[in-house]
CSV table of C-alpha atoms in Angstrom, one decimal:
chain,number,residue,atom,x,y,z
A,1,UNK,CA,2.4,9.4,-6.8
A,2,UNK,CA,0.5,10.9,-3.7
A,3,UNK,CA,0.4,9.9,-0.3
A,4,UNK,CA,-3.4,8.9,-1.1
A,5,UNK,CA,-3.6,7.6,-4.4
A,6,UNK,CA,-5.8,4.0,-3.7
A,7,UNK,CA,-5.6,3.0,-7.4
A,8,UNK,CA,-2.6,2.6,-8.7
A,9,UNK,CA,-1.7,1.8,-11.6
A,10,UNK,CA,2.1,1.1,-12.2
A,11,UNK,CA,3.3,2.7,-14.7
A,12,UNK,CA,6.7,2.0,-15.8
A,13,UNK,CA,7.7,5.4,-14.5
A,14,UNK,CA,6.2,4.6,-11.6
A,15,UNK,CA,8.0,1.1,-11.5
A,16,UNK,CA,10.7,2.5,-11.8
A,17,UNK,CA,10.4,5.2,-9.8
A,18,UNK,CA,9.4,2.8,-6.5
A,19,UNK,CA,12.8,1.0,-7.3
A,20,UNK,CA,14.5,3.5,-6.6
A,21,UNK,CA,13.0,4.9,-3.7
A,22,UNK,CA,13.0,1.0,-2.0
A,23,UNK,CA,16.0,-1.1,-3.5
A,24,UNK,CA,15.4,-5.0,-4.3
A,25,UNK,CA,11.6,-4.6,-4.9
A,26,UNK,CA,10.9,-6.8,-7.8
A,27,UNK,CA,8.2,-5.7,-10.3
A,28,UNK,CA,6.2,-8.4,-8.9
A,29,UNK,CA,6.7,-7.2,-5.3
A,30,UNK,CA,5.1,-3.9,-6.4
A,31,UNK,CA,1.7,-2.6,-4.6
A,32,UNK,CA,-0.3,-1.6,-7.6
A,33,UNK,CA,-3.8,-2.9,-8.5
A,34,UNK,CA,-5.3,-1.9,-5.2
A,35,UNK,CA,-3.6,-3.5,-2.3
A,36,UNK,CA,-4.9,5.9,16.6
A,37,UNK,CA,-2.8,6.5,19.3
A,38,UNK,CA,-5.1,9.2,22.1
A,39,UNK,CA,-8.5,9.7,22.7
A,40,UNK,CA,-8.6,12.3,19.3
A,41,UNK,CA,-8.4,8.5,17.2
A,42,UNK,CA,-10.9,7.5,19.5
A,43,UNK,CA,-13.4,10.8,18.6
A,44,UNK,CA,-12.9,10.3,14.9
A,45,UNK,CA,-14.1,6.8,15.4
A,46,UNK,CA,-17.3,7.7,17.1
A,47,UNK,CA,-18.0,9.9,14.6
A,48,UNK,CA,-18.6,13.9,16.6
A,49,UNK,CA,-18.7,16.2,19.0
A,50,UNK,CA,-17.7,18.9,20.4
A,51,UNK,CA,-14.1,18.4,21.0
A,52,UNK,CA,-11.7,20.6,23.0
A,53,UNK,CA,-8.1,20.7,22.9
A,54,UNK,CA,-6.1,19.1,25.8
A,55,UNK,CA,-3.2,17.7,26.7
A,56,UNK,CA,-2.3,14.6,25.8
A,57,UNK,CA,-0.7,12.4,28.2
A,58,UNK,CA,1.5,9.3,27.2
A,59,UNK,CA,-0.1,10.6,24.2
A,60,UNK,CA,2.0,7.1,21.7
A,61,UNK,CA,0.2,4.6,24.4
A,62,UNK,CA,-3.0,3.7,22.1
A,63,UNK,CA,-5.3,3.8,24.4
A,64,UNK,CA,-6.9,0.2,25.8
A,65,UNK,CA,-10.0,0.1,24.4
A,66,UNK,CA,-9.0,1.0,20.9
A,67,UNK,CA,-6.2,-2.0,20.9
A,68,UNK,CA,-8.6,-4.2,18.9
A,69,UNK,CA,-12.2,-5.2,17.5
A,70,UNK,CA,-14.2,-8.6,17.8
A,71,UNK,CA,-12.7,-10.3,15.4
A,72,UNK,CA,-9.1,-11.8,16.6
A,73,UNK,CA,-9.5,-14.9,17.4
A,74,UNK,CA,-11.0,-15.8,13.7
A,75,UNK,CA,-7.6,-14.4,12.2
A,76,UNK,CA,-5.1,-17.5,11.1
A,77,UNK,CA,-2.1,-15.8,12.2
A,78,UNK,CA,0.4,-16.1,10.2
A,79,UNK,CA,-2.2,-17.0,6.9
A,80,UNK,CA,-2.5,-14.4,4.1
A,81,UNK,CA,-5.0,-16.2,2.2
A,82,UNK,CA,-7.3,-17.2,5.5
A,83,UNK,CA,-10.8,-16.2,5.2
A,84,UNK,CA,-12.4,-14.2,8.5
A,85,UNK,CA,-15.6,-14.1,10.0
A,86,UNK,CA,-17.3,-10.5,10.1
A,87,UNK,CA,-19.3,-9.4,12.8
A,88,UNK,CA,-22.6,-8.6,11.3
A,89,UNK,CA,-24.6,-11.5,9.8
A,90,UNK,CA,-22.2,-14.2,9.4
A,91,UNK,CA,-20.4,-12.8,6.3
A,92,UNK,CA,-17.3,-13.9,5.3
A,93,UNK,CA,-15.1,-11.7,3.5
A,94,UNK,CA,-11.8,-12.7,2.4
A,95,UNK,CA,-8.7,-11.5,4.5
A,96,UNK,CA,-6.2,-9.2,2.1
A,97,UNK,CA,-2.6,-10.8,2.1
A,98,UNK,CA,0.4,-8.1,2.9
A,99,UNK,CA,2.2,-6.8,0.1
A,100,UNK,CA,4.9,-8.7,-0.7
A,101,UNK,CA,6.8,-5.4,-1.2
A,102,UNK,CA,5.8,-4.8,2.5
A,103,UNK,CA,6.7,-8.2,3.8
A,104,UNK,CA,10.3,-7.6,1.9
A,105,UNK,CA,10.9,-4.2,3.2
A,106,UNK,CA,9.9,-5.3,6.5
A,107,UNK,CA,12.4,-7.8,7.0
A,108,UNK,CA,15.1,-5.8,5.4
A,109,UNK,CA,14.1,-3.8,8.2
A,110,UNK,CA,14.0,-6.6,10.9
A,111,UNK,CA,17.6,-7.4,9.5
A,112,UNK,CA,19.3,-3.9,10.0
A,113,UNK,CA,17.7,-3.7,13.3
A,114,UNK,CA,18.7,-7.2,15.1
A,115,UNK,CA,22.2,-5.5,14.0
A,116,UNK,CA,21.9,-2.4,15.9
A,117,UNK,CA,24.4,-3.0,19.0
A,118,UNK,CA,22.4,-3.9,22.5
A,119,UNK,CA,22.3,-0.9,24.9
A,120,UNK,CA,23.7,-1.5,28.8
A,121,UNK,CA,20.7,-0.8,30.8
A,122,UNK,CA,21.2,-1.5,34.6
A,123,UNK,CA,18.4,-2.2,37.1
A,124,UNK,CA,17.5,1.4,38.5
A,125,UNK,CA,18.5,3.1,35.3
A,126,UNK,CA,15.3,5.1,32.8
A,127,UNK,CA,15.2,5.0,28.8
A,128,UNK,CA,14.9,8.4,27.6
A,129,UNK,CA,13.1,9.3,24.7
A,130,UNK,CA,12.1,12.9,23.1
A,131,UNK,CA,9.6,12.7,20.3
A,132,UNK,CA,8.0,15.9,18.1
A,133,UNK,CA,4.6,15.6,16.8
A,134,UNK,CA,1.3,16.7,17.1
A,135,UNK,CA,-2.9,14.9,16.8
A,136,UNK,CA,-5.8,17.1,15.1
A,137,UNK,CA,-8.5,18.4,17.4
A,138,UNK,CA,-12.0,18.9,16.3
A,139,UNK,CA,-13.6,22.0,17.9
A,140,UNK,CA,-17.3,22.6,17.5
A,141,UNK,CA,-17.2,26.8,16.4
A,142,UNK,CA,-20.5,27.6,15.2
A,143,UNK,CA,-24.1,27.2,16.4
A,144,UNK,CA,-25.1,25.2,13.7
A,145,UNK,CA,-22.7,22.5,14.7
A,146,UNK,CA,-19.5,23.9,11.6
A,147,UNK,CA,-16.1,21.8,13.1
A,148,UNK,CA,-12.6,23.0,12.6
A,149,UNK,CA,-9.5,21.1,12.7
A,150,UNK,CA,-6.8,22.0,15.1
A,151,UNK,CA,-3.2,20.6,15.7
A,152,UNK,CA,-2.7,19.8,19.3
A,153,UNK,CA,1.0,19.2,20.2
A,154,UNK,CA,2.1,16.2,21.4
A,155,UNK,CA,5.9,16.8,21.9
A,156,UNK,CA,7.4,15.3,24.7
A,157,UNK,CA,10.8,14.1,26.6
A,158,UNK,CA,10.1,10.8,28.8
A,159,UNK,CA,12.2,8.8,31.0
A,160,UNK,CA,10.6,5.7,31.9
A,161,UNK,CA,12.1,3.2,34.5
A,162,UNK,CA,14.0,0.3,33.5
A,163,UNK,CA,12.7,-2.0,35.6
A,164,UNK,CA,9.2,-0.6,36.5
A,165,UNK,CA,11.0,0.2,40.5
A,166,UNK,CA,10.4,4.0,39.8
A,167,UNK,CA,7.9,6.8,38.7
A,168,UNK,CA,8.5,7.2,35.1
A,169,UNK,CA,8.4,11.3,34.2
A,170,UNK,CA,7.4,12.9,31.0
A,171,UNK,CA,7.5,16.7,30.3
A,172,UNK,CA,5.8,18.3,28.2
A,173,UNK,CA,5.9,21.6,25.9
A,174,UNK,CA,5.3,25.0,27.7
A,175,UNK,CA,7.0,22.9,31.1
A,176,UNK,CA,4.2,20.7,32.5
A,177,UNK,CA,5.4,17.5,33.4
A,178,UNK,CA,3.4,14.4,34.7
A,179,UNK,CA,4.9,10.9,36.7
A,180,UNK,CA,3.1,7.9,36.2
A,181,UNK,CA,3.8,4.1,38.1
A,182,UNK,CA,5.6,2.1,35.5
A,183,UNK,CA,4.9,-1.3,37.3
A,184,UNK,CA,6.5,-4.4,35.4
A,185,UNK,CA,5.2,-3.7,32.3
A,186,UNK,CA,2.6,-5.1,29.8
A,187,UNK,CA,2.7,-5.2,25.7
A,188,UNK,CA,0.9,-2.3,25.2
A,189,UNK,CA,2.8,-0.3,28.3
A,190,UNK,CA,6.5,-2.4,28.8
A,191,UNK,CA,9.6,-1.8,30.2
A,192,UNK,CA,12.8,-2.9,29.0
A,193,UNK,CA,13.1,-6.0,31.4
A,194,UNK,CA,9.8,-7.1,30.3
A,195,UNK,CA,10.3,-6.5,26.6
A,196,UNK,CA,13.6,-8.6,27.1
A,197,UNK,CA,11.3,-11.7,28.0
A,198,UNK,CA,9.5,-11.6,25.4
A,199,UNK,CA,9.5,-14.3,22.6
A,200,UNK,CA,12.2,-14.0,19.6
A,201,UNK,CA,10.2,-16.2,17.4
A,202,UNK,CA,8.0,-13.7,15.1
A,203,UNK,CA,4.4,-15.9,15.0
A,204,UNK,CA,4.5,-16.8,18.3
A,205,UNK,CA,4.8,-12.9,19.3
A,206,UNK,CA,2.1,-11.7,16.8
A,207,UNK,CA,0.1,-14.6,18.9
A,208,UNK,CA,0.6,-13.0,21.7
A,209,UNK,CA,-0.6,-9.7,20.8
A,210,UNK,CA,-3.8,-11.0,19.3
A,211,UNK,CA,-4.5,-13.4,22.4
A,212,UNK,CA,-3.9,-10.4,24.7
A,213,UNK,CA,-6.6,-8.4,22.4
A,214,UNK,CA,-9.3,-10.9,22.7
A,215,UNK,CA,-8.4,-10.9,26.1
A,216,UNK,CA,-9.4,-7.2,26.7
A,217,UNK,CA,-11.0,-6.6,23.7
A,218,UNK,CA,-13.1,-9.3,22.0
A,219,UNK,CA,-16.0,-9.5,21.0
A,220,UNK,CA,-19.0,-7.3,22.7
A,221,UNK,CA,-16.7,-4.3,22.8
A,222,UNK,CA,-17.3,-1.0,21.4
A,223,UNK,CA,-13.7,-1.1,19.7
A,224,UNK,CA,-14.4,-0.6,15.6
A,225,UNK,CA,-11.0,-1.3,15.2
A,226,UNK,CA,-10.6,-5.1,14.8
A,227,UNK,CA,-7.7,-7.3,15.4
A,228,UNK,CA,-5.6,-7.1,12.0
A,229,UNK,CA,-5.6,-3.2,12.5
A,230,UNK,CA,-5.7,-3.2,16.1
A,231,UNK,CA,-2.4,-5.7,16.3
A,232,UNK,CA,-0.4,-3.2,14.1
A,233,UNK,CA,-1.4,0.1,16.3
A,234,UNK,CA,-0.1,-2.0,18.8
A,235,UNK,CA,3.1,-3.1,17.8
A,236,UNK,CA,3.7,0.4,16.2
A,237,UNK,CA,2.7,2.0,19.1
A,238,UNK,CA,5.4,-0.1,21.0
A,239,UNK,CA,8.4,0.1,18.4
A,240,UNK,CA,7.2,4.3,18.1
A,241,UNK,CA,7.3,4.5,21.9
A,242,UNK,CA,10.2,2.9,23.7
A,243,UNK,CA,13.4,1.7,22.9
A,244,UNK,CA,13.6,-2.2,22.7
A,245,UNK,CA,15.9,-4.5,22.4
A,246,UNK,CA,17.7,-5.0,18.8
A,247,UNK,CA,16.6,-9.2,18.6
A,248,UNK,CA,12.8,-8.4,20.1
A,249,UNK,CA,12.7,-5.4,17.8
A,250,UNK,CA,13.5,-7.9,14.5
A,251,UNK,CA,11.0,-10.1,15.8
A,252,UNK,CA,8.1,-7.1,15.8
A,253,UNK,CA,9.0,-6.2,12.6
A,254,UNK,CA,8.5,-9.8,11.1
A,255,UNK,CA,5.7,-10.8,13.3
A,256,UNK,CA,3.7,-7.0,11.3
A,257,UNK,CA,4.8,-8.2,8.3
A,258,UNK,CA,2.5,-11.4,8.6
A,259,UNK,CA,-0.6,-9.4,9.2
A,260,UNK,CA,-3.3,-8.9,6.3
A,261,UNK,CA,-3.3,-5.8,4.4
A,262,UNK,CA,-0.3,-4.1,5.3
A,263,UNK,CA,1.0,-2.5,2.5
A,264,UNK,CA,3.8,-0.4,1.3
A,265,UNK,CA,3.8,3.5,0.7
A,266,UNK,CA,7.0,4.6,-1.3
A,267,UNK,CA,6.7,8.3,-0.2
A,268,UNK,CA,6.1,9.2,3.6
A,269,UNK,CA,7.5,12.3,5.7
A,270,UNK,CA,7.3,12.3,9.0
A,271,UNK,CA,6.3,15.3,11.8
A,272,UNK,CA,10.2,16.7,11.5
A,273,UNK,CA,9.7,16.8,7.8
A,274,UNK,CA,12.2,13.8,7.3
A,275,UNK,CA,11.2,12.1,4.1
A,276,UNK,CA,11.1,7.8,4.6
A,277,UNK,CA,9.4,4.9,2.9
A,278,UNK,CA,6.9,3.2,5.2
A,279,UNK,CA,5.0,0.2,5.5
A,280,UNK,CA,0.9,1.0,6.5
A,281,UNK,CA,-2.5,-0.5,7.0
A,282,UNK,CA,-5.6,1.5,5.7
A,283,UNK,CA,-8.7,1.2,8.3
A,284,UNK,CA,-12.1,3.4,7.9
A,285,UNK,CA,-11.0,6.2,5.7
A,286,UNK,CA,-7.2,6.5,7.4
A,287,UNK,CA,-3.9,5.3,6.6
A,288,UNK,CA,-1.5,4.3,9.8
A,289,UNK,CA,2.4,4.7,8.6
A,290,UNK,CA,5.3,2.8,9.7
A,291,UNK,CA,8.3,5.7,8.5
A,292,UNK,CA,11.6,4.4,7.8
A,293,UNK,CA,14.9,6.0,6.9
A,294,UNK,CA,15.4,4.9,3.2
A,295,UNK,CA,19.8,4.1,3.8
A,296,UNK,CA,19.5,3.4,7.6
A,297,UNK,CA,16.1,1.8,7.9
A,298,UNK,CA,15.8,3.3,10.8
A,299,UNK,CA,12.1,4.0,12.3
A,300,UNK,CA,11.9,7.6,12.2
A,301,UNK,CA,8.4,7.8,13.4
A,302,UNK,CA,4.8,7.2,12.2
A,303,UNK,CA,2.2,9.1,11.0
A,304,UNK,CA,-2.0,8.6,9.9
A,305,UNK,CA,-2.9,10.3,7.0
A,306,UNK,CA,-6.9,11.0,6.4
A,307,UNK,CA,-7.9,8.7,2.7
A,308,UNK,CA,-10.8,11.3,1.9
A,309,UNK,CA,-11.3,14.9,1.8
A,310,UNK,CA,-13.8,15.5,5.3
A,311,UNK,CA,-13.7,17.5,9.2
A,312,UNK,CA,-10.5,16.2,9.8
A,313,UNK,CA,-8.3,17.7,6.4
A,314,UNK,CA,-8.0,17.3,3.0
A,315,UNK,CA,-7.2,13.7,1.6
A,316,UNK,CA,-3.3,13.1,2.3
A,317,UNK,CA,-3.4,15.2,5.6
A,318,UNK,CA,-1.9,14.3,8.5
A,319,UNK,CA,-4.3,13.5,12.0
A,320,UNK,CA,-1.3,12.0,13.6
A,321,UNK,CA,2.5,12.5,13.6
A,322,UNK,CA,5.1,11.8,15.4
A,323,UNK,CA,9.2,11.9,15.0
A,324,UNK,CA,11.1,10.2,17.1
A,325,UNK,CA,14.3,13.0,17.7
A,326,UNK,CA,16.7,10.9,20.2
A,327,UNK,CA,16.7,7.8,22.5
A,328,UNK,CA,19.2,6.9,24.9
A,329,UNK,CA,19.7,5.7,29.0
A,330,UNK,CA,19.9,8.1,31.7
A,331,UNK,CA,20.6,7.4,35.3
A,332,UNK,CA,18.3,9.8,37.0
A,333,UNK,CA,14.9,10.8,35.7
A,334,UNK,CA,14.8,14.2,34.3
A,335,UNK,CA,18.4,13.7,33.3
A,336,UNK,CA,18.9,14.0,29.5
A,337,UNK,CA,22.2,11.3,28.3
A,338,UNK,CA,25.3,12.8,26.8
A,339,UNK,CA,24.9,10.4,23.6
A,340,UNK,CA,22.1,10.7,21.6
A,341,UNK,CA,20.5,9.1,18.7
């Protein structure tokens, strides 16, 4: 089974094959039958260019106006079988339900990670994170407009303040390195103390993610996103890019696992090569992964893999992919912790 095959047919090899791979999927829990991060997602949705490659800065924070399309409010959180309002002519087209092998694996998930022990993090203190991973470029490289696709890598360490009272540092391959104000912290740029306030109960988080959308992203925006696929960039982006804490962390997990058309993927390797399972939503021609560790269930990192052969790779090719390598709390910034993980 390849990382792109749409129609699926299950097999009984196949069945059992997915079993395997994801214990305590039942038959009827299988996904057969059908079922971006930086400015470079933002250049494949407006379709061309010439494109140059740069540095990425804070390059897992999706970037605001991507977050989400017109349509949140019209999506019944919580409602697999809700219908929602397009934006062009008043059509309505009915809302896919997630997967219920998706929905199981992501609450297997939620449950192994309200169990991971609570870090100590004092006031003053930063959360360090080093990632590996890299987002394709398109470069214009012939007069008559021919594009190639480049990998641009996005590898970084980061140290980002606790408590939003200090510059959070990130440095980057080659030894560049940037500060940015952390401030108190938002959902699609927290800290720890604010990710600590947030809600426990999974519906009324995934309600806050799709209020804040509309908020800053409703309707007359240029975002082609929307809000189901917006809403999970969003809280991948946030469980992909800082450390939170274990009971908020279970709450994410649930609150994706009630939006429409998130699906499974049995097979998924991430930017180190690690191979996972993963839980992903298809949106105009790409695939966003969720990759898990298939014993731990821990998040090893996500990736988007291109559906159809076109300027950015082959069909199954990566366009994003990132690995997360180690977390852990440092008290000064630039200062990598003994422990990792």
């Amino acid at each position: 089974m390849t990382a792109v095959d749409d129609k699926r047919h299950g097999s009984d090899d196949e069945r059992v094959a997915i079993r395997a791979l994801v214990p305590g999927v039942a038959d009827e829990d299988l996904p057969f039958g059908g079922r971006r991060r930086v400015g470079d997602r933002l250049m494949r949705e407006l379709g061309g260019g010439a494109r140059a490659a740069a540095p990425a800065r804070r390059w897992f924070r999706r970037p605001a106006g991507l977050v989400v399309g017109a349509a949140a409010c019209a999506v019944a959180l919580g409602v697999a079988a809700s219908l929602l309002v397009s934006g062009g002519g008043g059509r309505v087209a009915p809302v896919t339900p997630p997967e219920p092998a998706a929905v199981r694996l992501l609450d297997r998930v939620a449950v192994a990670a309200q169990r991971a022990p609570e870090p100590v993090v004092r006031d003053g203190q930063f959360l360090y994170t080093r990632t590996e991973g890299f987002a394709a470029v398109l470069s214009e490289v012939s007069e008559d407009g021919r594009m190639e696709s480049s990998r641009s890598d996005q590898s970084l360490e980061r140290w980002e303040s606790v408590d939003g009272s200090a510059r959070t540092l990130e440095r980057y391959p080659g030894g560049g390195q940037d500060t940015f104000d952390a401030g108190k912290g938002t959902l699609v740029d927290p800290t720890y103390r604010f990710l600590e306030s947030l809600p426990t109960d999974p519906e009324h988080l995934l309600q806050m993610f799709y209020e804040d959308a509309e908020l800053n992203h409703g309707a007359g925006t240029d975002s082609t996103l929307g809000a189901d696929q917006g809403t999970f960039v969003a809280i991948g982006d946030l469980l992909n890019g800082v450390e939170c804490p274990p009971r908020v962390s279970a709450a994410l997990y649930r609150a994706a696992a009630r939006i429409p058309g998130v699906v499974l993927v049995p097979e998924a390797t991430d930017a180190l090569g690690r191979k996972g399972v993963a839980v992903a939503r298809e949106h105009d021609g790409e695939r966003t992964e969720w990759i898990f560790d298939r014993e731990s269930l821990r998040l090893l990192g996500y990736r988007t893999v291109v559906l159809k052969d076109g300027d950015w790779g082959k069909a199954g090719e990566a366009v994003e992919s990132k690995a997360i390598i180690a977390r852990g709390v440092s008290d000064r910034a630039g200062e990598v912790p003994r422990k990792r993980s």
